[in-house]
């Protein structure tokens, strides 16, 4: 059973074949949430449960996305940050526009634990990682570019993100360890490891609850921590 009280009835998931996306889908199926998997590769979802519907489409086909999102409580994006084919830059404007056209405004995205929010003080993890990231930028390798683009779009309501109610989860090291419950905090990095199932449970909670709206909590595996 989930440690969270609120769960959605219906969610759409994009990026469900990726590392964290698999955990979100598995957790949704486990607790009985109806899922619409939006994918260009339906062959990857041959063994889904009857509560899951697989919709084949590219993420720039807004009419198909609109139809897929209709009736959902929210959309969870587990898109990665591939720098050669920036999936967030290319796809999320269409996703957000299709959401609004279908009457769905709740969006939960997944970003790196190294990403900073405006006004945030670097914790131990960020102090360790950011010098390396700065060096890599000299070689035109920006490992946070896609995450920061998504963050800035949501914060500023641009690129189609105006009118979207959002949560960005920040995770570090994914594991496939069993569900124990998510440890979440607004601005403090907890344990580095995060079970994909704990993370999936928290994403589903964020669709159904407004507790973490307009925040980018750090997510790890462990006892649930409530913000005061």
PDB file of C-alpha atoms in Angstrom, residues 131-142:
ATOM      1  CA  UNK A 131      32.507  22.493  -9.953  1.00  0.00           C
ATOM      2  CA  UNK A 132      32.685  19.453 -12.234  1.00  0.00           C
ATOM      3  CA  UNK A 133      29.650  20.633 -14.204  1.00  0.00           C
ATOM      4  CA  UNK A 134      31.284  24.045 -14.649  1.00  0.00           C
ATOM      5  CA  UNK A 135      34.426  22.426 -16.068  1.00  0.00           C
ATOM      6  CA  UNK A 136      32.383  20.345 -18.501  1.00  0.00           C
ATOM      7  CA  UNK A 137      30.704  23.500 -19.817  1.00  0.00           C
ATOM      8  CA  UNK A 138      34.106  24.657 -21.094  1.00  0.00           C
ATOM      9  CA  UNK A 139      33.962  21.646 -23.398  1.00  0.00           C
ATOM     10  CA  UNK A 140      30.388  22.473 -24.490  1.00  0.00           C
ATOM     11  CA  UNK A 141      28.946  19.713 -22.331  1.00  0.00           C
ATOM     12  CA  UNK A 142      26.008  21.059 -20.347  1.00  0.00           C
TER      13      UNK A 142
END
